[in-house]
Tab-separated table of C-alpha atoms in Angstrom:
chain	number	residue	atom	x	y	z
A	28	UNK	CA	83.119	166.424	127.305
A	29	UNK	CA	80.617	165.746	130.167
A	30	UNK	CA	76.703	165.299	128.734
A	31	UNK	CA	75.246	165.998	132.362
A	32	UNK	CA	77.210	167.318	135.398
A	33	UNK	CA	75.749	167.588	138.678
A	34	UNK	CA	77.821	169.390	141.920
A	35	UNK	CA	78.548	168.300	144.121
A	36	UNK	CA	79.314	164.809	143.946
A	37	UNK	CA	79.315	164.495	147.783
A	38	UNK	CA	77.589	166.400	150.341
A	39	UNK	CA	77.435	166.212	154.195
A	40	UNK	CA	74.940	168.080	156.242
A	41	UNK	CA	73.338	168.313	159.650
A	42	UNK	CA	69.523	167.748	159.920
A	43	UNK	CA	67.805	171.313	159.449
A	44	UNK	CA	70.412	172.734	157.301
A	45	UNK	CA	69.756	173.601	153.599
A	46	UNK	CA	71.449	172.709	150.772
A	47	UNK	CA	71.145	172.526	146.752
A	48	UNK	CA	72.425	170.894	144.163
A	49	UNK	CA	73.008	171.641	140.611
A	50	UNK	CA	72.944	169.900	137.169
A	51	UNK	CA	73.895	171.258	133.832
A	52	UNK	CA	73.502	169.659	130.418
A	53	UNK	CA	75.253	170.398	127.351
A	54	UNK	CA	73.431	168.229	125.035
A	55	UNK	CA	71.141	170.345	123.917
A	56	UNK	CA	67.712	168.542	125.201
A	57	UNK	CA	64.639	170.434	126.126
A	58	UNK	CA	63.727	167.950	129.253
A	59	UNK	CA	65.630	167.572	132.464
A	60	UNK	CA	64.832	165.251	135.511
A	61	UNK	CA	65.458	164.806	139.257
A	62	UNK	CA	65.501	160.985	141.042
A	63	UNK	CA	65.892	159.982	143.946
A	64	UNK	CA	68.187	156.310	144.719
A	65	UNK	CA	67.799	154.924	148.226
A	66	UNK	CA	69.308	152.576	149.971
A	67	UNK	CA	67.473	149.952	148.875
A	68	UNK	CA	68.675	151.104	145.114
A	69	UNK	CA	65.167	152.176	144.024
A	70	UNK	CA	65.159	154.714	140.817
A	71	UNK	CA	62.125	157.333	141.777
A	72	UNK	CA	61.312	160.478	140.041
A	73	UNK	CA	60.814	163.739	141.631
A	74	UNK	CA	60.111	166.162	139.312
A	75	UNK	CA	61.158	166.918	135.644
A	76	UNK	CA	61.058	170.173	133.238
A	77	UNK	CA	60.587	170.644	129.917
A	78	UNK	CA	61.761	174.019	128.465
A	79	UNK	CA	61.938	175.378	131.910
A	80	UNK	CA	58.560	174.315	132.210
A	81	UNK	CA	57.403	171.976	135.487
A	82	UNK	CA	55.655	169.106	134.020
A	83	UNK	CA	56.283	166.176	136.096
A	84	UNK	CA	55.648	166.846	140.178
A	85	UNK	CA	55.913	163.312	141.890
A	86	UNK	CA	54.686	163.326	145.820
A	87	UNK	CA	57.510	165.132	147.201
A	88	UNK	CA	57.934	167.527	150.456
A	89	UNK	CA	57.137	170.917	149.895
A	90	UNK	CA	60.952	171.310	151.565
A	91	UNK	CA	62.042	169.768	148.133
A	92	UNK	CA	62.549	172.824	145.323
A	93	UNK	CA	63.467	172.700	142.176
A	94	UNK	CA	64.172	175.731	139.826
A	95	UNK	CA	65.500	175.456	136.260
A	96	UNK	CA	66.987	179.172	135.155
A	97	UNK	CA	67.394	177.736	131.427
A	98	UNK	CA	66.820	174.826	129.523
A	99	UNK	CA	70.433	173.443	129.979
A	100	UNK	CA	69.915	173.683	134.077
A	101	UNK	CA	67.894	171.937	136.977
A	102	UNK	CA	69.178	173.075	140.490
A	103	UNK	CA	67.140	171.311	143.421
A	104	UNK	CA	66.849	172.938	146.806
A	105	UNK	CA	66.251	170.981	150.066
A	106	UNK	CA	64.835	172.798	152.834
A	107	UNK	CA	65.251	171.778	156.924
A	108	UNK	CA	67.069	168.723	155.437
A	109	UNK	CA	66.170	165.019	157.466
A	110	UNK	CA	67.584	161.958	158.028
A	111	UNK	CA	65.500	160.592	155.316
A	112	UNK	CA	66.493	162.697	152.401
A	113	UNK	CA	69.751	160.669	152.736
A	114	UNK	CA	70.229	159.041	148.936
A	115	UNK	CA	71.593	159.773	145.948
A	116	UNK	CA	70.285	162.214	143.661
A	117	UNK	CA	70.660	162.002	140.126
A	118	UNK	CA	69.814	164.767	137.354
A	119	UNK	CA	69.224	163.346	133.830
A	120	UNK	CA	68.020	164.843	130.798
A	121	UNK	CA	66.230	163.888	127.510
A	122	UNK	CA	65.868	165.404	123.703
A	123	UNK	CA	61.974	165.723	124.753
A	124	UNK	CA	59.472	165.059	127.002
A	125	UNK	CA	58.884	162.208	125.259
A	126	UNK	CA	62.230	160.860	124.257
A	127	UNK	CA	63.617	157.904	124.569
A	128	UNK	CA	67.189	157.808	126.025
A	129	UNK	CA	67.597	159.697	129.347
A	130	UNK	CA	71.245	160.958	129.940
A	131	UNK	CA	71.821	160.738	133.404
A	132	UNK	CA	74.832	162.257	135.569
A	133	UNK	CA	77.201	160.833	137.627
A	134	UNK	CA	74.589	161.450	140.946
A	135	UNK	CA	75.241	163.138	143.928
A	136	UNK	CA	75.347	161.308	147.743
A	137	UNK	CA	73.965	163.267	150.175
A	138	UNK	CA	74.195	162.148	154.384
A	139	UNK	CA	72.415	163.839	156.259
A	140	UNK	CA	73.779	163.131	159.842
B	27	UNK	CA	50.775	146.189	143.506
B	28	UNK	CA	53.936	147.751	142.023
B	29	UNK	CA	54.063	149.676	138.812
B	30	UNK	CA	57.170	147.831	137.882
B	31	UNK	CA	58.289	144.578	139.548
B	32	UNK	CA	61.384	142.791	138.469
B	33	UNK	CA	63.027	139.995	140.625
B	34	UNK	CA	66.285	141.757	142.510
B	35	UNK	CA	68.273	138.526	142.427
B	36	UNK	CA	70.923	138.151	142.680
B	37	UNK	CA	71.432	136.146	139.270
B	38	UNK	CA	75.127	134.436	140.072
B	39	UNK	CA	75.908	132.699	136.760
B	40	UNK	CA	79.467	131.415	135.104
B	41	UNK	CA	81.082	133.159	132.093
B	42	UNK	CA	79.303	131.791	129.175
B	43	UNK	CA	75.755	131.586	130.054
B	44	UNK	CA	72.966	132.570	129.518
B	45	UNK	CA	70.225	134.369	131.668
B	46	UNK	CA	67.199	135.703	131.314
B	47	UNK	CA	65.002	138.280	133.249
B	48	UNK	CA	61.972	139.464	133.412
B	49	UNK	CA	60.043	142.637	134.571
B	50	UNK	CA	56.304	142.918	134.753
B	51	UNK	CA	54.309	146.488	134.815
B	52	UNK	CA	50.561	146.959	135.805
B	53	UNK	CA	49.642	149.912	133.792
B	54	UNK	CA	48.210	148.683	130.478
B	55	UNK	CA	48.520	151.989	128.978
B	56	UNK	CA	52.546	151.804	129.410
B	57	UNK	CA	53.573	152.904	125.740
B	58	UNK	CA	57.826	152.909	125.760
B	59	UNK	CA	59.428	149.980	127.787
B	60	UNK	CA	63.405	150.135	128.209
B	61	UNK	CA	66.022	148.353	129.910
B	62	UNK	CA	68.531	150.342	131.511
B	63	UNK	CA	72.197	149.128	133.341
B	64	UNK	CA	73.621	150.817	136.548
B	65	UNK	CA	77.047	149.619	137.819
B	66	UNK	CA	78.025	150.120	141.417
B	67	UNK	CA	78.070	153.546	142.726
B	68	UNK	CA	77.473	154.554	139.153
B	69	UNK	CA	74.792	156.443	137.199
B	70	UNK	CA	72.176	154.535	134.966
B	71	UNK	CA	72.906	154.200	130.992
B	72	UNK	CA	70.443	152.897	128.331
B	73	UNK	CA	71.248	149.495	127.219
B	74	UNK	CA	68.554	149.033	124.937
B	75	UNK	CA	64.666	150.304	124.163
B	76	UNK	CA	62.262	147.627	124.200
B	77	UNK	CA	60.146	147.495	120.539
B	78	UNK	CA	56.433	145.413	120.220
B	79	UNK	CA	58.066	142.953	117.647
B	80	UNK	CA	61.722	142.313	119.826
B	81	UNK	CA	64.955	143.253	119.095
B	82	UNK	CA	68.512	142.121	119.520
B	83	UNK	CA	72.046	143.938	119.895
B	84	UNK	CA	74.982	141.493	119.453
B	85	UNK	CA	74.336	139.192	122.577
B	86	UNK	CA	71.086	140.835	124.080
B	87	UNK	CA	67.486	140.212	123.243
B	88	UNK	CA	64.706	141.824	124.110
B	89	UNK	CA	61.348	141.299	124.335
B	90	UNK	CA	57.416	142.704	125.160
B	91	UNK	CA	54.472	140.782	126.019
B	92	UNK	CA	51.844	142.963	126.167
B	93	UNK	CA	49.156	140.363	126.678
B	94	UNK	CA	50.922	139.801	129.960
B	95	UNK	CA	52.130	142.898	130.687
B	96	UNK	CA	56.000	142.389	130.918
B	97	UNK	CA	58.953	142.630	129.050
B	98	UNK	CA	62.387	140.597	129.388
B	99	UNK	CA	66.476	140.782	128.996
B	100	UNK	CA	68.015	137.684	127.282
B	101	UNK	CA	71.778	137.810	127.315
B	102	UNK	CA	73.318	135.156	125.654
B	103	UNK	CA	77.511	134.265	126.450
B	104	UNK	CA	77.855	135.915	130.136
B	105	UNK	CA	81.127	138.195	130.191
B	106	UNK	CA	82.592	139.139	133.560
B	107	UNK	CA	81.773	143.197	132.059
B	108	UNK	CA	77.985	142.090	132.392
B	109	UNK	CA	77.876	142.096	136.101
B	110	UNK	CA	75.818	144.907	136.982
B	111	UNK	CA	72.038	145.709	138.102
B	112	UNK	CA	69.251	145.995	135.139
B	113	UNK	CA	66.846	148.040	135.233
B	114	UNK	CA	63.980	147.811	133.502
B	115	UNK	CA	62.065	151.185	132.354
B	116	UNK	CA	58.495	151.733	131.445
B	117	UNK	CA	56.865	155.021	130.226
B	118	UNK	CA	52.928	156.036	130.330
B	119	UNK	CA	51.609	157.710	128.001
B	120	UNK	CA	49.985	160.971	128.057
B	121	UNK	CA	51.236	164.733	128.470
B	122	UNK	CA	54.029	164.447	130.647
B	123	UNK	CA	55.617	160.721	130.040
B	124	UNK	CA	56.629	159.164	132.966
B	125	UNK	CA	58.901	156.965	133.378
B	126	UNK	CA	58.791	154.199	135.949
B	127	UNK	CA	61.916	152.547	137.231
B	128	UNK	CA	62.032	149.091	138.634
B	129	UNK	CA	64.033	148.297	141.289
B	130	UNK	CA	66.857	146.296	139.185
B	131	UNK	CA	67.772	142.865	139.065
B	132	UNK	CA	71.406	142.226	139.985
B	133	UNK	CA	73.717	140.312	137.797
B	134	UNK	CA	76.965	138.851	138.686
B	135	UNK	CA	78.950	136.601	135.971
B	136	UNK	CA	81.831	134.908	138.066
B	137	UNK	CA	84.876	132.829	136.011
């Protein structure tokens, strides 16, 4: 059984275009997180939720969205996408905000050409 | 300064030894200190949380210095499975708990 899935695992785009991407947990934890990898392999955080609540909002473009319909789901939108956004994204999730172990998913590589 | 600095190697050692690394953090009020492992093109997992007094799981050790502000990975008898890229995790405290990644050192255990 998967802990955290993310879709999709790849993803392609042109510059402007936009494009989301979705993680689901089935673990049962009340917090959920977004980071960003770059190239240069460094872990960042963009945002994270805690019972569908926004408590963590790292300095990220306003073209970067997240939205979390339930506790077991963080989608993240990306606006007018840009050569930059180019990374992996990975969704992760803990038992609380302030719990230990994050969970994280498998990550999803998005090129932006 | 960094948040969290750790040395990105690479550490290139032979099957049997043993290598130590260390990460250092600037926020005195860090509260949880972790070190994760990432394999290539793979997602992070925990390997082990990081407690005030040390701790040690089979063939890793780890330890916090608070005086100094950093925390280490010992790993005693190298496998081949230990290549990878640590990366060492610290937490503030407050509301909202964030955690701070470091950038990973890389380890590679040749035969």
């Amino acid at each position: 059984d998967t802990a955290v899935s993310q879709t999709p695992k790849y993803l392609v785009t042109q510059m402007g275009n936009d494009k989301s991407i979705k993680c689901e947990q089935n673990l049962g934890h009340d917090t959920m997180y977004w980071y960003k990898q770059d190239s240069k392999k460094f872990l960042k955080i963009m945002f994270s939720y805690n019972n569908k609540e926004l408590i963590i909002n790292e300095t990220v473009p306003n073209r970067f969205s997240p939205k979390s319909p339930d506790k077991a789901h963080l989608n993240l939108h990306i606006n007018s996408l840009e050569l930059g956004d180019s990374a992996v994204y990975f969704c992760a999730s803990s038992q609380s905000a302030g719990g230990n172990e994050q969970f994280f998913g498998p990550g999803t590589r998005l090129t932006v050409l | 300064r960094k948040e969290v600095e750790q040395d990105p190697g690479p550490f290139n050692v032979p099957e049997g030894a043993t290598v130590a690394f260390n990460c250092t953090y600037s926020n005195s009020a860090s509260q949880s200190f972790f070190w994760y492992r990432q394999d290539c093109r793979k997602e992070p997992k925990l390997l082990m949380s990081v407690y005030s007094s040390g701790n040690e799981d089979g063939r890793f050790t780890a330890q916090l210095n608070r005086a100094s502000q950093y925390i280490s990975l010992l790993i005693r008898d190298s496998k081949l499975s230990d290549s990878a890229t640590y990366l060492c995790v610290v937490k503030s405290s407050g509301g909202s708990y964030i955690p701070t990644f470091g950038r990973g050192t890389s380890l590679i255990v040749h035969p």
